[in-house]
PDB file of C-alpha atoms in Angstrom:
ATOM      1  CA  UNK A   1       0.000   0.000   0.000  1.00 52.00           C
ATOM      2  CA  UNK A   2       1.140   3.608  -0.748  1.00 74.00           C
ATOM      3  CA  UNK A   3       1.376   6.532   2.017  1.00 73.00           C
ATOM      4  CA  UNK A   4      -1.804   8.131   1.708  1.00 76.00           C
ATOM      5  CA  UNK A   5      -0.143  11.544   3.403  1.00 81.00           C
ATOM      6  CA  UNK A   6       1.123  14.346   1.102  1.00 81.00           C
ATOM      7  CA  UNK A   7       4.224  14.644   0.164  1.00 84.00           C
ATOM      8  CA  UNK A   8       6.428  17.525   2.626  1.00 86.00           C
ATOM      9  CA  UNK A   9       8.147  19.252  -0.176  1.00 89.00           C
ATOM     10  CA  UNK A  10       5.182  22.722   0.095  1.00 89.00           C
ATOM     11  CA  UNK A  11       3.200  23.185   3.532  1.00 90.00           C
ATOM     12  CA  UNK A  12       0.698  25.668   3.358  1.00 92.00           C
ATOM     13  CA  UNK A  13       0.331  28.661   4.693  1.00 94.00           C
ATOM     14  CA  UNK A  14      -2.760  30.310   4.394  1.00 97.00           C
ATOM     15  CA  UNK A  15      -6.160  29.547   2.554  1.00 96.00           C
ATOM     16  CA  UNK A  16      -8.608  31.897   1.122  1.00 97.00           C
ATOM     17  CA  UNK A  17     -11.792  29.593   0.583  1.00 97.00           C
ATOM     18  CA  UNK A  18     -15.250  30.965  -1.346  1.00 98.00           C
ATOM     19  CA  UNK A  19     -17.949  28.552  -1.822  1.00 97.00           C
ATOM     20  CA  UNK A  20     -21.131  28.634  -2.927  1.00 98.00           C
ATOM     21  CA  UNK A  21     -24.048  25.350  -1.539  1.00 98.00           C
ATOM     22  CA  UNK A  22     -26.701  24.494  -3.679  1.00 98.00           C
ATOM     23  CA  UNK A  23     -28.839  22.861  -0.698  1.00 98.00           C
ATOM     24  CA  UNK A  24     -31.308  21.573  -3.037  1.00 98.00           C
ATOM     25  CA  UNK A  25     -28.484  19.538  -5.042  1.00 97.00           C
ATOM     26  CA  UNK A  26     -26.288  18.755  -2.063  1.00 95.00           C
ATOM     27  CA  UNK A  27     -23.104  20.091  -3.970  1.00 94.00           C
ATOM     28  CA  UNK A  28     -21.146  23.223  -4.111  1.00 95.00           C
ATOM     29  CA  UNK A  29     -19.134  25.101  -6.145  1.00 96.00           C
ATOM     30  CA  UNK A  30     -16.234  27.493  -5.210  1.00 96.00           C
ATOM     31  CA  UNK A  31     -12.965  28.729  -5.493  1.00 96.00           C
ATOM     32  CA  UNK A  32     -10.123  28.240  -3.519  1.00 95.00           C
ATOM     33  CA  UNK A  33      -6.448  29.839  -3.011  1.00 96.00           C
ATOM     34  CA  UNK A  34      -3.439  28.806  -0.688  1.00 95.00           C
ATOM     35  CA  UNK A  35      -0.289  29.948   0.169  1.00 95.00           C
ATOM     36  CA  UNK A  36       2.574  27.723   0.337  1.00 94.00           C
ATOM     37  CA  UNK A  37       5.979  27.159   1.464  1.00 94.00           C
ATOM     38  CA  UNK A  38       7.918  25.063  -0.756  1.00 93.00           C
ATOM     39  CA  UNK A  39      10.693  23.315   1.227  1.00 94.00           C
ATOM     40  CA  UNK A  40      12.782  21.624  -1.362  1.00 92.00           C
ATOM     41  CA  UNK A  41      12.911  21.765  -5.054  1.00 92.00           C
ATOM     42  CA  UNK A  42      10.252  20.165  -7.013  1.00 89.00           C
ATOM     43  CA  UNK A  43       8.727  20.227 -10.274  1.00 90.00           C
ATOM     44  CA  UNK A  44       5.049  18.796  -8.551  1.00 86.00           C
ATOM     45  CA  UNK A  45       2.764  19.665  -6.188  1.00 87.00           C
ATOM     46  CA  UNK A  46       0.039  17.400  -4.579  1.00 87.00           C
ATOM     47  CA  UNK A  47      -3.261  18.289  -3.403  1.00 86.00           C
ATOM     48  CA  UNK A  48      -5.821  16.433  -2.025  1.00 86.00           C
ATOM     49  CA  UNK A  49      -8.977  16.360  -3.996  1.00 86.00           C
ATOM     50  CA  UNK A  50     -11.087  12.972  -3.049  1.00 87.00           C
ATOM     51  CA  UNK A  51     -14.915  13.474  -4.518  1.00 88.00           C
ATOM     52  CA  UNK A  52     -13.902  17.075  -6.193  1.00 91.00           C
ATOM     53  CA  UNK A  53     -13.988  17.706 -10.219  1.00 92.00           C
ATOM     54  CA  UNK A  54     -11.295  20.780 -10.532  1.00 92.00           C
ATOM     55  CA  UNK A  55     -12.372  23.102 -13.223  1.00 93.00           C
ATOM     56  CA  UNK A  56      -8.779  25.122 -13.516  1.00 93.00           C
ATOM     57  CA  UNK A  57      -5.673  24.986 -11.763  1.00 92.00           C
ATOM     58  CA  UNK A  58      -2.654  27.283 -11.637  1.00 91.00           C
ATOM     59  CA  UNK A  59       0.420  28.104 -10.062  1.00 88.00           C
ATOM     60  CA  UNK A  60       1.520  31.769  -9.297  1.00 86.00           C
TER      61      UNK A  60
END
């Protein structure tokens, strides 16, 4: 079995989090940025994303 637990190469920092519930549908939409501190060189980052369809991703 793998290790489920992210990699330690970025640890974030801070998280600015907007979402939007559709009660009706029991879902959500939103947007999401975070602040990290990358700790070694590295050409990846992992998130965690279980049960999530990610529209757009970038790095800044």
């Amino acid at each position: 079995m793998t290790d489920p637990r992210l990699p330690r190469l970025a640890v974030p920092s801070a998280y600015r989090l907007e979402l939007a519930p559709d009660l009706d549908a029991h879902t959500f939409t939103g947007t999401v940025e975070i602040d990290v501190e990358i700790l070694e060189p590295t050409s990846r980052l992992v998130l965690n994303s279980i049960e999530l369809t990610i529209h757009s991703a970038s790095v800044v």
